[in-house]
Coordinates of C-alpha atoms in Angstrom, one line a residue:
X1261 CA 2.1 13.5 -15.3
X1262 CA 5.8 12.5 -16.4
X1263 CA 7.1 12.8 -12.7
X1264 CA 4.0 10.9 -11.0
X1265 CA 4.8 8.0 -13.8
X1266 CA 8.1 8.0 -12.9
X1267 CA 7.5 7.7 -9.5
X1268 CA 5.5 4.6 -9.9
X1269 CA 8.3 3.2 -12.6
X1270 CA 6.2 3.9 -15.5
X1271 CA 8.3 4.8 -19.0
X1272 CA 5.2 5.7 -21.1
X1273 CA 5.0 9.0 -23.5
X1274 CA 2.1 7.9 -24.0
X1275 CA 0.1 7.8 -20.8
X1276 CA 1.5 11.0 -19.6
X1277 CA 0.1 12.9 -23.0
X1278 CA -2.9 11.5 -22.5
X1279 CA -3.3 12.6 -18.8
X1280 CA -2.4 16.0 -19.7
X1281 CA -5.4 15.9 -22.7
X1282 CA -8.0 14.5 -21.1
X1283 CA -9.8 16.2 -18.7
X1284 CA -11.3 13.4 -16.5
X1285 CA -7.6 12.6 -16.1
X1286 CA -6.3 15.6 -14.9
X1287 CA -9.1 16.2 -12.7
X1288 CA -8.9 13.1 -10.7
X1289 CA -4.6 13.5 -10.7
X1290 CA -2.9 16.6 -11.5
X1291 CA -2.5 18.5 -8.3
X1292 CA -4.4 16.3 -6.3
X1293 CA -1.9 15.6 -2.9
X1294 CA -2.9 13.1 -0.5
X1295 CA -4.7 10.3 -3.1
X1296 CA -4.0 7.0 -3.2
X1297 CA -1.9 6.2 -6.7
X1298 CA -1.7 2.7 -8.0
X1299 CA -0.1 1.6 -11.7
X1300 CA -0.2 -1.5 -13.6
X1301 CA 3.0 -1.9 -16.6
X1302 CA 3.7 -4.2 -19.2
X1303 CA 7.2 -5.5 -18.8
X1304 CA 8.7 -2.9 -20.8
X1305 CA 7.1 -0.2 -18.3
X1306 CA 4.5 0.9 -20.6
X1307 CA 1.0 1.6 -18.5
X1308 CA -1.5 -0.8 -18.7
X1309 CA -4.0 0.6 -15.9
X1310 CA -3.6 3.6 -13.5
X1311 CA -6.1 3.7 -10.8
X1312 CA -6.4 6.8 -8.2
X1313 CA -8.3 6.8 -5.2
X1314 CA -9.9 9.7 -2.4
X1315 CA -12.9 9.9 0.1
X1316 CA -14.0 13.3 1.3
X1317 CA -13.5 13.8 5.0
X1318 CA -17.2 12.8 6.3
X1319 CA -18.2 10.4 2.5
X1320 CA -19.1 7.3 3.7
X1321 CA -18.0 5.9 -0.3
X1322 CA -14.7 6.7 -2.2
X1323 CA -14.0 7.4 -5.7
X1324 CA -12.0 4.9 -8.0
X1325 CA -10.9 6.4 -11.1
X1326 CA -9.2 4.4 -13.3
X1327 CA -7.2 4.6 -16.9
X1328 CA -6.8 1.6 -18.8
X1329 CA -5.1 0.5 -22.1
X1330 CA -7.3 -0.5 -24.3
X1331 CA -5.2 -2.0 -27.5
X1332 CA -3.2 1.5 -28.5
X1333 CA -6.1 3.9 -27.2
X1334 CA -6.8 4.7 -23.3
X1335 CA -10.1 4.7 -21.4
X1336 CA -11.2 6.1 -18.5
X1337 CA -13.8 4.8 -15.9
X1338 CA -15.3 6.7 -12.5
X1339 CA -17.0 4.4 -9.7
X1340 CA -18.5 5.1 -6.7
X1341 CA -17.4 2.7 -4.1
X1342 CA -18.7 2.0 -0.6
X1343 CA -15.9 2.8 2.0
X1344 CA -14.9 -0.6 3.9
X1345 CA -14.1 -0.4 8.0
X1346 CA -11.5 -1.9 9.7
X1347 CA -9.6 -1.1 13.0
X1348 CA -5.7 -0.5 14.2
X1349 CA -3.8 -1.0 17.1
X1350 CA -1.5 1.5 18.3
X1351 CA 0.6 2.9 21.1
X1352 CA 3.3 5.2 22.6
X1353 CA 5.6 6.2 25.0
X1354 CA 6.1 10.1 26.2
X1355 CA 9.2 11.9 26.1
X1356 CA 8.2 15.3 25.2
X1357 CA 4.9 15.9 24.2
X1358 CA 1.8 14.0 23.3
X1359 CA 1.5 15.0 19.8
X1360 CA 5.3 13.9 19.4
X1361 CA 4.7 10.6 20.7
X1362 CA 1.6 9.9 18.4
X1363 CA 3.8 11.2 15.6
X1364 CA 6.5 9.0 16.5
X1365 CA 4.1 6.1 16.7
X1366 CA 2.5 7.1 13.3
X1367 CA -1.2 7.9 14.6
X1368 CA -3.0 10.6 12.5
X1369 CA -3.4 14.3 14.1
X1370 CA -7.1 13.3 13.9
X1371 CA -7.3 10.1 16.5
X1372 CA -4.8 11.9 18.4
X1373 CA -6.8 15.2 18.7
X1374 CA -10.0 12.7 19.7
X1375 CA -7.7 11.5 22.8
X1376 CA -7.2 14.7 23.8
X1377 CA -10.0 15.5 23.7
X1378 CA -11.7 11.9 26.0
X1379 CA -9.0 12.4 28.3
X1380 CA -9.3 16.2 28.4
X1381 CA -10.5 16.7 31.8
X1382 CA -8.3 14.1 33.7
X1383 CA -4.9 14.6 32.4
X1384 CA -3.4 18.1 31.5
X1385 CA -1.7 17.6 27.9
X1386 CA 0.2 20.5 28.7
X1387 CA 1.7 20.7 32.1
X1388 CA 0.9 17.2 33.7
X1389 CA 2.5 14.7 31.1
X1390 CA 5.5 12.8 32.2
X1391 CA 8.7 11.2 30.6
X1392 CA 7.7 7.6 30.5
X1393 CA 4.0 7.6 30.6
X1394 CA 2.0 5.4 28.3
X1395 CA -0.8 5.1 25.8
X1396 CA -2.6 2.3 23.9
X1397 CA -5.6 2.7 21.6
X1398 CA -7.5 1.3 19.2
X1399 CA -9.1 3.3 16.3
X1400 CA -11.1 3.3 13.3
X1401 CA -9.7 2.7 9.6
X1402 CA -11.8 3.8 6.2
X1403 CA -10.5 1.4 3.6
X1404 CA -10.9 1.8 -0.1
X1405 CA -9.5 -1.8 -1.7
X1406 CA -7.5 -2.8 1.4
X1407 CA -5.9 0.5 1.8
X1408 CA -6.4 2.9 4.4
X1409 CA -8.0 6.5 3.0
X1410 CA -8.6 7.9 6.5
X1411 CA -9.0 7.6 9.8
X1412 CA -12.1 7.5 11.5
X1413 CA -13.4 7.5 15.5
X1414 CA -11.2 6.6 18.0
X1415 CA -12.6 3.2 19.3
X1416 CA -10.6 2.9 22.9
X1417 CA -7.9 4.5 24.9
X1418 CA -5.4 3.4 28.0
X1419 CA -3.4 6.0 29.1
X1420 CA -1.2 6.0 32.2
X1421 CA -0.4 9.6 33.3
X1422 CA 2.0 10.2 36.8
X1423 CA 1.5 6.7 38.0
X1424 CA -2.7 6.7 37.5
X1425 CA -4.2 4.9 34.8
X1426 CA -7.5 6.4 32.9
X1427 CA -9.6 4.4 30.5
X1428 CA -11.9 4.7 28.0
X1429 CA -14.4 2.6 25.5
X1430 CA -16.8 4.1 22.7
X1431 CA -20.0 2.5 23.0
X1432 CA -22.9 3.5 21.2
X1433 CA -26.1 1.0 21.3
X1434 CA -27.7 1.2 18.2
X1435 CA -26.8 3.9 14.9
X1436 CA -29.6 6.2 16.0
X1437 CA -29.1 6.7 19.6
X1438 CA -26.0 8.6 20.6
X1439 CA -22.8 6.8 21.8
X1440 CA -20.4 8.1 24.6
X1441 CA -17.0 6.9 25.9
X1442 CA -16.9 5.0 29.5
X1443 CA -14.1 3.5 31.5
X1444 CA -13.7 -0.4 31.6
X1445 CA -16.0 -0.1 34.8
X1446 CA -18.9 1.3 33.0
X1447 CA -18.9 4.5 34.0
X1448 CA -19.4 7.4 31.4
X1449 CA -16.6 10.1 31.1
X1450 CA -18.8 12.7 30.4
X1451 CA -18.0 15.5 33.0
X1452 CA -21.2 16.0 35.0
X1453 CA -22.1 19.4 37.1
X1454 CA -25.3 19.5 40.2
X1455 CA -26.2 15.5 38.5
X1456 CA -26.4 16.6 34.7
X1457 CA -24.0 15.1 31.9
X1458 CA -22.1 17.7 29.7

């Protein structure tokens, strides 16, 4: 607890005993890499509120815990909050490798694994990329207060690979019928063998 407070420039005894004691608090924080940490001080750097924030990989809500000061004594409070969704532009250039260029252009593993994946069968990640071709896309964020918890489905895709360019645009028609990815035309990407989609 003392080195995550000092990371957030919080000077409080205090606090940090009390995360270790209660277990609520040590739950939702100790050991817990890759949630969201905000703090609240007094101007002497003593906590006043601590909130933490996660979503499991396919929740559609996040958990906010927060620790607040309460005159000298701390409480704790759990909610269940519904993730909000937002979108994000990015691109990149080649040089090396796909998954370099998406790392250089700060895109999660996950949206670049779903481009791979739409683009698959046109352009071979492995042997056919070239020094100088592009991407732009446009994916989905899950936000919990404003900030981004995760990532979510990749939303549309321009890559241009050895001179030809290949498209594609998630559209799904209603929540309960299935969606698919099509080119700017309007013609699915899904491979298809003797006439049947796959």
């Amino acid at each position: 607890p003392e080195s995550l407070l000092r990371r957030l420039g919080v000077a409080d005894p205090a606090a940090a005993a009390f995360i270790r004691s209660n277990a609520k608090a040590r739950a939702a924080i100790i050991g817990k890499a890759g949630r969201q940490v905000t703090a609240e001080t007094t101007n002497a750097h003593e906590l006043t509120a601590l909130t933490v924030r996660w979503a499991g990989d396919s929740s559609e809500v996040f958990q906010r815990f927060t620790i607040r000061k309460n005159g000298r004594q701390f409480d704790t409070i759990t909610e269940f909050v519904p993730l909000s969704r937002g979108t994000r532009l990015a691109g990149g250039v080649i040089r090396s490798s796909l998954y370099a260029s998406t790392d250089a252009a700060n895109i999660p593993d996950n949206v670049a694994n779903q481009m791979a994946d739409v683009f698959g069968d046109k352009i071979d990640f492995r042997r056919a990329l070239r020094p100088g071709d592009r991407f732009s896309l446009v994916y989905e964020t899950l936000e919990a207060d404003g900030e981004i918890l995760r990532s979510g489905r990749l939303l549309s895709a321009e890559f241009r690979n050895n001179g030809k360019t290949h498209e594609a645009l998630w559209f799904q028609p209603s929540p309960k019928t299935k969606g698919d990815y099509y080119n700017f035309a309007g013609d699915s990407n899904q491979r298809t063998y003797i006439g049947s989609p796959v």
